[in-house]
PDB file of C-alpha atoms in Angstrom:
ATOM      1  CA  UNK A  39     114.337  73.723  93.103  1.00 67.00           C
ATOM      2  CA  UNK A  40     111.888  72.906  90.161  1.00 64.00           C
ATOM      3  CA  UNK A  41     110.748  76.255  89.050  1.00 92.00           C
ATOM      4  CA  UNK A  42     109.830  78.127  86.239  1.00 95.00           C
ATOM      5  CA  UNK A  43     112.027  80.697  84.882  1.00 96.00           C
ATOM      6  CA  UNK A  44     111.323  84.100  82.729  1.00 95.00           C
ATOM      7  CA  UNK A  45     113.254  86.448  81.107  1.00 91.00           C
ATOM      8  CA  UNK A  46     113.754  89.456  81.086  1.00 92.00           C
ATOM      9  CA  UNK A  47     112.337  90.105  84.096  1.00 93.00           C
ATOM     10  CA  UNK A  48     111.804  93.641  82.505  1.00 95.00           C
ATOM     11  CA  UNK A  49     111.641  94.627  78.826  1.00 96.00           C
ATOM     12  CA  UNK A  50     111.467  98.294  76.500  1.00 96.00           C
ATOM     13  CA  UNK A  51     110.623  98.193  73.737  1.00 95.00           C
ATOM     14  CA  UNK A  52     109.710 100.969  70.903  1.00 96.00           C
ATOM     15  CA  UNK A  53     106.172 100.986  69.481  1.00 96.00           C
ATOM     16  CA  UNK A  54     106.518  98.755  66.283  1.00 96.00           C
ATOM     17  CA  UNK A  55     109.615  96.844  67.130  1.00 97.00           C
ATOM     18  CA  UNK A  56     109.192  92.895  67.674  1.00 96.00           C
ATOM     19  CA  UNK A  57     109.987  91.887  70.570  1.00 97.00           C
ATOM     20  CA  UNK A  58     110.432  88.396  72.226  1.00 97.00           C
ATOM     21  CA  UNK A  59     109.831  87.067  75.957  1.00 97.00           C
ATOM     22  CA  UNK A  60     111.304  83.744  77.067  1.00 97.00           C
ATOM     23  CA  UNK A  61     110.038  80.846  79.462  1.00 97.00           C
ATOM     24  CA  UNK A  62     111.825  78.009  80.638  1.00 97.00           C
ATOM     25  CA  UNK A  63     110.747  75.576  83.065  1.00 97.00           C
ATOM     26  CA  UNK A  64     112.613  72.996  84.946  1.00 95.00           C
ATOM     27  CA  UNK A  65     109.459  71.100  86.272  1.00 93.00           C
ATOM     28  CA  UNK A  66     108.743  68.777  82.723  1.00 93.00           C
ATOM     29  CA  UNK A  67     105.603  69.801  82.567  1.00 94.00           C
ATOM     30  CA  UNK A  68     103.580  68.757  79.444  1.00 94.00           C
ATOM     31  CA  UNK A  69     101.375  72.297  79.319  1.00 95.00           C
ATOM     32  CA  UNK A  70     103.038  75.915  78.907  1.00 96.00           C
ATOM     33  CA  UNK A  71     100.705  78.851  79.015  1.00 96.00           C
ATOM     34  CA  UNK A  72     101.008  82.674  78.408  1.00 97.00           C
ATOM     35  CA  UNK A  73      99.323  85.140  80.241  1.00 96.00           C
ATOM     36  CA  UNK A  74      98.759  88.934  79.693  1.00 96.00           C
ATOM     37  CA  UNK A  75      98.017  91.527  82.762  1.00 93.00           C
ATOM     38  CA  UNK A  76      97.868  94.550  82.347  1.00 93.00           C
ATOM     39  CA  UNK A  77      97.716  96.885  85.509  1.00 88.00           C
ATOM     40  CA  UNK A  78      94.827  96.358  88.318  1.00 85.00           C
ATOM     41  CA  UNK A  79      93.406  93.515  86.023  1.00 89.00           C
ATOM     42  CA  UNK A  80      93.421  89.608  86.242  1.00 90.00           C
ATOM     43  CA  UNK A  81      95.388  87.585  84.567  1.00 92.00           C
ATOM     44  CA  UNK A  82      94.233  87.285  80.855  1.00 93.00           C
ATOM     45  CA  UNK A  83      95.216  83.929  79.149  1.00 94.00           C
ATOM     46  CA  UNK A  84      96.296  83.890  75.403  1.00 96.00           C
ATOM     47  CA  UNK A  85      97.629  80.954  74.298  1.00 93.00           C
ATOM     48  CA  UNK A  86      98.833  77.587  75.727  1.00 94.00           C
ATOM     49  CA  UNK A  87     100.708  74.477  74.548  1.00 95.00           C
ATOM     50  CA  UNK A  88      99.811  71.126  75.228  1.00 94.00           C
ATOM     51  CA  UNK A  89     103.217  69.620  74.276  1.00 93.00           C
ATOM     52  CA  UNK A  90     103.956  70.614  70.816  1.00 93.00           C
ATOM     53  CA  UNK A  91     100.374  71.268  69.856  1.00 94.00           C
ATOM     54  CA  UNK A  92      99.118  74.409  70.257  1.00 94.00           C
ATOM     55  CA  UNK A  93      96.361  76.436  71.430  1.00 92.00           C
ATOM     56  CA  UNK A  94      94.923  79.807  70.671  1.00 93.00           C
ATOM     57  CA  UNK A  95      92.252  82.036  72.749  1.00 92.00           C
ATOM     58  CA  UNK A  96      89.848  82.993  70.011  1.00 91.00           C
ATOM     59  CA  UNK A  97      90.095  86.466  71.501  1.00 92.00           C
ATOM     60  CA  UNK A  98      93.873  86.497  71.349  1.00 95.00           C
ATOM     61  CA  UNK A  99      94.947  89.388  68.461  1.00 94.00           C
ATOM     62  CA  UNK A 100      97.079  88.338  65.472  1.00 94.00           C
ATOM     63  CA  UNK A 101     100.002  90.520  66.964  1.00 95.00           C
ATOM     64  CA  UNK A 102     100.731  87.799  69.459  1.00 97.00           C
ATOM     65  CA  UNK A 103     102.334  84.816  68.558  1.00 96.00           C
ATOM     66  CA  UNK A 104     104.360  81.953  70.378  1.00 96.00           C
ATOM     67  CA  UNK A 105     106.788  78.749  70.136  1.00 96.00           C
ATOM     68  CA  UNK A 106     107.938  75.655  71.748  1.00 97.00           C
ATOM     69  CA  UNK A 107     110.781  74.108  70.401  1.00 96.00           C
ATOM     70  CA  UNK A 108     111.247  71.816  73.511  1.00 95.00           C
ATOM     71  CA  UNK A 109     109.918  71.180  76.752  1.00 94.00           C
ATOM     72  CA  UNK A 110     111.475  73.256  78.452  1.00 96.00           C
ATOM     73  CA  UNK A 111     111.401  76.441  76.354  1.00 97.00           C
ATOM     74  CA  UNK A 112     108.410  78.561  75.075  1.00 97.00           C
ATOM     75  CA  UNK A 113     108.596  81.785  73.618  1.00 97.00           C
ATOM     76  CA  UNK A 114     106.149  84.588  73.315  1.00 97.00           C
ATOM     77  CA  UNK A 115     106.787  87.071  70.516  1.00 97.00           C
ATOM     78  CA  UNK A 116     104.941  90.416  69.899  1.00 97.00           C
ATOM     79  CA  UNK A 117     105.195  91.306  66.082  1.00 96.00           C
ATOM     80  CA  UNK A 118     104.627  95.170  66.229  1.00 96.00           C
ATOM     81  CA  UNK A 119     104.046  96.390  69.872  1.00 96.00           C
ATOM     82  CA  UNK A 120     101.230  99.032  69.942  1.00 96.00           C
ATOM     83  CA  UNK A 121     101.036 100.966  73.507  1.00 95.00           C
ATOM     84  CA  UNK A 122      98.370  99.062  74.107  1.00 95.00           C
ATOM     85  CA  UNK A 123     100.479  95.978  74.474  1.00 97.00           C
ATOM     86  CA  UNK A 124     102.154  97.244  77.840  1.00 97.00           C
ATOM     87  CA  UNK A 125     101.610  94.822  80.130  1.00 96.00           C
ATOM     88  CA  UNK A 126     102.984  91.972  82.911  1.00 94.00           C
ATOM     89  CA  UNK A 127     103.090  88.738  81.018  1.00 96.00           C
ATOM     90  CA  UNK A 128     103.313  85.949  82.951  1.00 95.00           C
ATOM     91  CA  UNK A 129     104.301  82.236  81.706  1.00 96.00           C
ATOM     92  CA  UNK A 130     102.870  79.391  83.557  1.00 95.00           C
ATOM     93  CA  UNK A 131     103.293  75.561  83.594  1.00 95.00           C
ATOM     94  CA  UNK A 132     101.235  72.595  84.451  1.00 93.00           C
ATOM     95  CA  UNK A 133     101.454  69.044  84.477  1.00 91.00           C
ATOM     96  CA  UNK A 134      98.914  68.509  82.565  1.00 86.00           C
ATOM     97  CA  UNK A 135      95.503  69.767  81.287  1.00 80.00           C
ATOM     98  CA  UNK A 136      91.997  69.427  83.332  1.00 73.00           C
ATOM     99  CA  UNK A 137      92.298  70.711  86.552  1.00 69.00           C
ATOM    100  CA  UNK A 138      95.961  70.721  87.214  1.00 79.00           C
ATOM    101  CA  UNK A 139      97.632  73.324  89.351  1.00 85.00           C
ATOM    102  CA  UNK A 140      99.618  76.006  87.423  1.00 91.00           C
ATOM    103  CA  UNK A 141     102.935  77.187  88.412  1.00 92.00           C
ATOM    104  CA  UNK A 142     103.999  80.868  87.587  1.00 94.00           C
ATOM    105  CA  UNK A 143     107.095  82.327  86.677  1.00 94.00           C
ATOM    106  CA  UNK A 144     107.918  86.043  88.028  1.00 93.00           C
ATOM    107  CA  UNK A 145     106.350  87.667  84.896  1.00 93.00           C
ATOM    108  CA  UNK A 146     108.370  90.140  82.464  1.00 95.00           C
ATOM    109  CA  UNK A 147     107.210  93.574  82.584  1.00 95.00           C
ATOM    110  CA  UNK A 148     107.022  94.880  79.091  1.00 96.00           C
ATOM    111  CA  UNK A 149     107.482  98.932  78.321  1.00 96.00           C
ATOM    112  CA  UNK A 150     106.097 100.251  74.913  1.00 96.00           C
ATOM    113  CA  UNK A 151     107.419 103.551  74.296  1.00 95.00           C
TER     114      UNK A 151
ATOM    115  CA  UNK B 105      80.325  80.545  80.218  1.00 74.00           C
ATOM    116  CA  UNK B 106      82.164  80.517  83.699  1.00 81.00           C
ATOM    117  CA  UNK B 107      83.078  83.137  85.935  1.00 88.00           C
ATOM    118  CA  UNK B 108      84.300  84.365  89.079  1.00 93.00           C
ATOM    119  CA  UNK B 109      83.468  87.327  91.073  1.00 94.00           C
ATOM    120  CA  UNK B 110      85.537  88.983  93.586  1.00 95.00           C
ATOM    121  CA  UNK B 111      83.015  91.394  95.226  1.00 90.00           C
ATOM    122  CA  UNK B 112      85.234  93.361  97.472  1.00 94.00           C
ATOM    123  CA  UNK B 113      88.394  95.467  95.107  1.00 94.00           C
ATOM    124  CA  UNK B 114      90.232  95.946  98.048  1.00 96.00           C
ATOM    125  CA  UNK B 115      89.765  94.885 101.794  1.00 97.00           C
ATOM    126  CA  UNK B 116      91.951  97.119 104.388  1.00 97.00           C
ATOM    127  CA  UNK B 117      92.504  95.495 107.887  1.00 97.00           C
ATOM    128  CA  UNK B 118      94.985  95.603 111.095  1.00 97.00           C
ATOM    129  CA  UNK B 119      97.353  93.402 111.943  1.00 97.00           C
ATOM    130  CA  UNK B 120      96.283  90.573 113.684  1.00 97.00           C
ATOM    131  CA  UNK B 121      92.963  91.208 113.102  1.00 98.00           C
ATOM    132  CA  UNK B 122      91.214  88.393 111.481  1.00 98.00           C
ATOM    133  CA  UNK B 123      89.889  88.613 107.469  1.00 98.00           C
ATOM    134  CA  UNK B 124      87.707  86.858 104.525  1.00 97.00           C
ATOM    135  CA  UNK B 125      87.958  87.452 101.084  1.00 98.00           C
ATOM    136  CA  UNK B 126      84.531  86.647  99.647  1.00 97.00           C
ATOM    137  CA  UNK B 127      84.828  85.040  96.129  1.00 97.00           C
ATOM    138  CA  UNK B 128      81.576  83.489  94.180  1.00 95.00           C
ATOM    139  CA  UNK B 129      81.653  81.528  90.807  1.00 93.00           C
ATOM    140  CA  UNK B 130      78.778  81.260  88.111  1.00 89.00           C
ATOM    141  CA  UNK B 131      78.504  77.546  87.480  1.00 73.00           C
ATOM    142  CA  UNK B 132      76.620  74.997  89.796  1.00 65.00           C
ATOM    143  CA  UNK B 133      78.806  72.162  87.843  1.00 76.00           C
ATOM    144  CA  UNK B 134      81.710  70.270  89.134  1.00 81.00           C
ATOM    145  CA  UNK B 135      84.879  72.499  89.457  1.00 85.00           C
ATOM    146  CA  UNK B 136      88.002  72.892  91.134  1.00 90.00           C
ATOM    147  CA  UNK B 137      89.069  76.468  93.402  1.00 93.00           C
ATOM    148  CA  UNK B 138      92.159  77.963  93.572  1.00 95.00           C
ATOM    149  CA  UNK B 139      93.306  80.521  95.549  1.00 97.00           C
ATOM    150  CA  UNK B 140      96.327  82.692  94.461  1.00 96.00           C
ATOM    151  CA  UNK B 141      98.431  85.418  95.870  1.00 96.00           C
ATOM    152  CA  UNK B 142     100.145  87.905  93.934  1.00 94.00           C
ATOM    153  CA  UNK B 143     103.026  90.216  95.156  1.00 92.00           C
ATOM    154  CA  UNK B 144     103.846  93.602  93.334  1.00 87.00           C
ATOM    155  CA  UNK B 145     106.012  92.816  90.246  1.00 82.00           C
ATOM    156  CA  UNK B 146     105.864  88.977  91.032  1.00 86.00           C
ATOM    157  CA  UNK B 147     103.998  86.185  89.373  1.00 88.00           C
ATOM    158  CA  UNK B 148     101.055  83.973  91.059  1.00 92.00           C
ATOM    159  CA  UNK B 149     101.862  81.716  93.855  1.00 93.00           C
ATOM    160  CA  UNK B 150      99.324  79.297  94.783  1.00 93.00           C
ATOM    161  CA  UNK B 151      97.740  79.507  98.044  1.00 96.00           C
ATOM    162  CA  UNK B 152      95.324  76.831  98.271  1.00 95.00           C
ATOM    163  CA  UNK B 153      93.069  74.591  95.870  1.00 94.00           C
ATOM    164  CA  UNK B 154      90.344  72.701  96.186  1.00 92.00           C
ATOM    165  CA  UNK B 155      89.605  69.406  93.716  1.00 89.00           C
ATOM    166  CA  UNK B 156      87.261  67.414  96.036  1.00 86.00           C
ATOM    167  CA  UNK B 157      87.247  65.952  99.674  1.00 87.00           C
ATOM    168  CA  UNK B 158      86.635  67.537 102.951  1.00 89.00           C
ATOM    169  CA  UNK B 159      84.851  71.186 102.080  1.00 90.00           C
ATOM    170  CA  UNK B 160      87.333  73.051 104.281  1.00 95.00           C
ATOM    171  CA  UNK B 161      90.874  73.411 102.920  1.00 96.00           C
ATOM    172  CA  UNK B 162      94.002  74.750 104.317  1.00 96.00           C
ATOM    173  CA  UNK B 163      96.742  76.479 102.755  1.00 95.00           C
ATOM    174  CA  UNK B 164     100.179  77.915 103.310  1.00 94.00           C
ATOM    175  CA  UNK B 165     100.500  81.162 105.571  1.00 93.00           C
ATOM    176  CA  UNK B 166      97.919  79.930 107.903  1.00 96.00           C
ATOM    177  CA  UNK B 167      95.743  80.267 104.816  1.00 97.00           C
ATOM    178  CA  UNK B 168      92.103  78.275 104.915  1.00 97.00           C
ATOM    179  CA  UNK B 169      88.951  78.379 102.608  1.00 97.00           C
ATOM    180  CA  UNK B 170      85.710  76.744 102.385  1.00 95.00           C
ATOM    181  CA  UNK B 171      83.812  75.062  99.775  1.00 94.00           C
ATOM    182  CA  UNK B 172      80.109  75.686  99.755  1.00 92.00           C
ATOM    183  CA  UNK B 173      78.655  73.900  96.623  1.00 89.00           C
ATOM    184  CA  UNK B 174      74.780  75.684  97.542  1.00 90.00           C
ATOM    185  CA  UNK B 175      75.831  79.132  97.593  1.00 91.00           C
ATOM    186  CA  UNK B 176      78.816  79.048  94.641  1.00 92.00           C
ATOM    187  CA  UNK B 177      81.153  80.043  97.035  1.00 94.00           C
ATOM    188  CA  UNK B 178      85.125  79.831  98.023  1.00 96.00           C
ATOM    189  CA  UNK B 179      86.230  82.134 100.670  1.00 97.00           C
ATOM    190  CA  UNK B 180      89.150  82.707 101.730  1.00 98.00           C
ATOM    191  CA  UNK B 181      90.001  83.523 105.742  1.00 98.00           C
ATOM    192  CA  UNK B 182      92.938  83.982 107.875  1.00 98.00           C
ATOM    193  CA  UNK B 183      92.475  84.490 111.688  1.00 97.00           C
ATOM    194  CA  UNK B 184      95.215  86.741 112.132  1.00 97.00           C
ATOM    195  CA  UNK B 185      97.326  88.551 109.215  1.00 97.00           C
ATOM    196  CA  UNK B 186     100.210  90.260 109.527  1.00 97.00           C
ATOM    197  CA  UNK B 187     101.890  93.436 107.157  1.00 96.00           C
ATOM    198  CA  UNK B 188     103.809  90.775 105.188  1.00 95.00           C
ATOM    199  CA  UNK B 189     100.251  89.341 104.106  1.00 97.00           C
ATOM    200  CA  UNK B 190      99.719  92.842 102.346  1.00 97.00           C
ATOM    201  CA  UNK B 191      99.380  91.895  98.459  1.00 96.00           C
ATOM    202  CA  UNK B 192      96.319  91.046  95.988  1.00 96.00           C
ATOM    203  CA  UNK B 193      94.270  87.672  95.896  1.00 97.00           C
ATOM    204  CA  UNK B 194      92.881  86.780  93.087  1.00 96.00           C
ATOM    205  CA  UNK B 195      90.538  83.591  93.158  1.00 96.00           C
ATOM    206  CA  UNK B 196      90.039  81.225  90.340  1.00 94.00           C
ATOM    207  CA  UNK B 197      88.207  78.367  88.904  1.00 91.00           C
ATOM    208  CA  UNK B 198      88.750  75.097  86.070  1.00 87.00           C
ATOM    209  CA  UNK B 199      85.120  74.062  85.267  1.00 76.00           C
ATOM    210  CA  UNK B 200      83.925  72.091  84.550  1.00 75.00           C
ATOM    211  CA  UNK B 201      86.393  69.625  85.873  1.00 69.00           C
ATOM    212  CA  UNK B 202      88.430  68.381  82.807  1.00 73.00           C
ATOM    213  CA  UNK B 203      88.663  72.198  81.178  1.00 77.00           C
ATOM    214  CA  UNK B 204      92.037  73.425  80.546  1.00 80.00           C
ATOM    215  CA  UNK B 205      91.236  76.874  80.979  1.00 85.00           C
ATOM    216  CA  UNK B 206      91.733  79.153  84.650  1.00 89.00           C
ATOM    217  CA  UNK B 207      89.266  81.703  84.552  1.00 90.00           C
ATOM    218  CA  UNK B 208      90.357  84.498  87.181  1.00 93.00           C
ATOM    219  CA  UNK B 209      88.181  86.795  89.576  1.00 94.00           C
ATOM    220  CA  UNK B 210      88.853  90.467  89.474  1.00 93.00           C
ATOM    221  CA  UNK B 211      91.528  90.507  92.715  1.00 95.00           C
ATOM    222  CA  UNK B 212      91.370  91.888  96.311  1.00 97.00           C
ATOM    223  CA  UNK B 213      93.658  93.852  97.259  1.00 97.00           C
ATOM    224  CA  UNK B 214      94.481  93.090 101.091  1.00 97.00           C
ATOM    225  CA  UNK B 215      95.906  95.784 102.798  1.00 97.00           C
ATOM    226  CA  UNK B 216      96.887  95.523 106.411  1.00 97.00           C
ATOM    227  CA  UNK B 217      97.984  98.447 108.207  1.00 96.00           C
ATOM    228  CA  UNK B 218     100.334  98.473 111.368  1.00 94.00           C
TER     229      UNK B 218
END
């Protein structure tokens, strides 16, 4: 089945350390989005790629950055995890832009310690 | 700027019993509704969406929702849920039509007890 793919599906990290999250999806879709949650909240959105050309939330912080190198693949990498930075992030895919649904991946859960 | 609000934070109910989840959005210009269901440590799985046609909708898990353009609305019903419905709901909205971005409601929590 067409799906889209995260991993880990959990992550620790120590406060300070980079860490990266991976996406893959198997769908083609031209649009790959990241989303934060953090607990008993809606998703947040901070950053999506429409193909190669990339889009940042104005509200998104500098700590949070991300990269496509194909289709399928899209990376979201945290420069120096704060505890603040604990959260569910969730990767998401969509055919296209302007109104088109978006497909989730399971989310990786991310520990600061 | 749009928004959604999600007026009830959690909704408990019995099984079988029937439920709505009330959801309202700001903007009185053309969007498209989503509903979305989220199971603990899981991602989103879509429910239902509306993008235009016939005001009533139906979704998977016996699912339904209705479009009411004069009252902002896009509620979300189920005649009769069972324990395996248990999860949050969180409603969302593209809008105007042609926007990239999914702006979320706060979630329901449904919790249906035995």
């Amino acid at each position: 089945d067409a799906m889209v793919i995260q991993n880990p599906r959990y992550q620790v990290t120590q406060f300070g350390k980079p860490v990266t999250l991976s996406c893959s999806q198997t769908l083609n879709h031209n649009v790959m989005y990241w989303y934060q949650q953090k607990s008993s909240q809606a998703p947040k959105l901070l950053f999506h790629y429409y193909d190669k050309d990339f889009n940042n939330e104005a509200d998104t912080p500098d700590n949070f950055q991300s990269r496509r190198p194909n289709t399928s693949f899209c990376f979201l990498d945290i420069r120096s995890p704060g505890l603040g930075d604990a959260a569910m992030y969730l990767c998401a895919t969509s055919r296209d832009r302007g109104g088109n649904e978006q497909f989730f991946g399971p989310g990786t859960r991310l520990t600061v310690l | 700027a749009q928004s959604v609000t999600q007026l009830d934070s959690q909704v408990p109910v019995f099984e079988e019993a029937p439920v709505e989840l009330r959801c309202n959005y700001s903007s009185s210009v053309s969007v498209y509704l989503f509903w979305y269901v989220q199971y603990p440590n899981q991602g989103l799985q879509l429910l239902l969406k509306y993008l235009s046609g016939s005001t009533l909708v139906k979704g998977i898990n016996g699912f339904e929702a209705e479009f009411n353009k004069s009252q902002t609305s896009f509620h979300l019903r189920k005649p009769s849920v069972h324990i395996s419905d248990t999860a949050e709901y969180f409603c969302a909205v593209i809008g105007p039509v042609g926007s990239y971005k999914l702006i979320f409601g706060s979630g329901t929590r449904l919790l249906v007890r035995p």
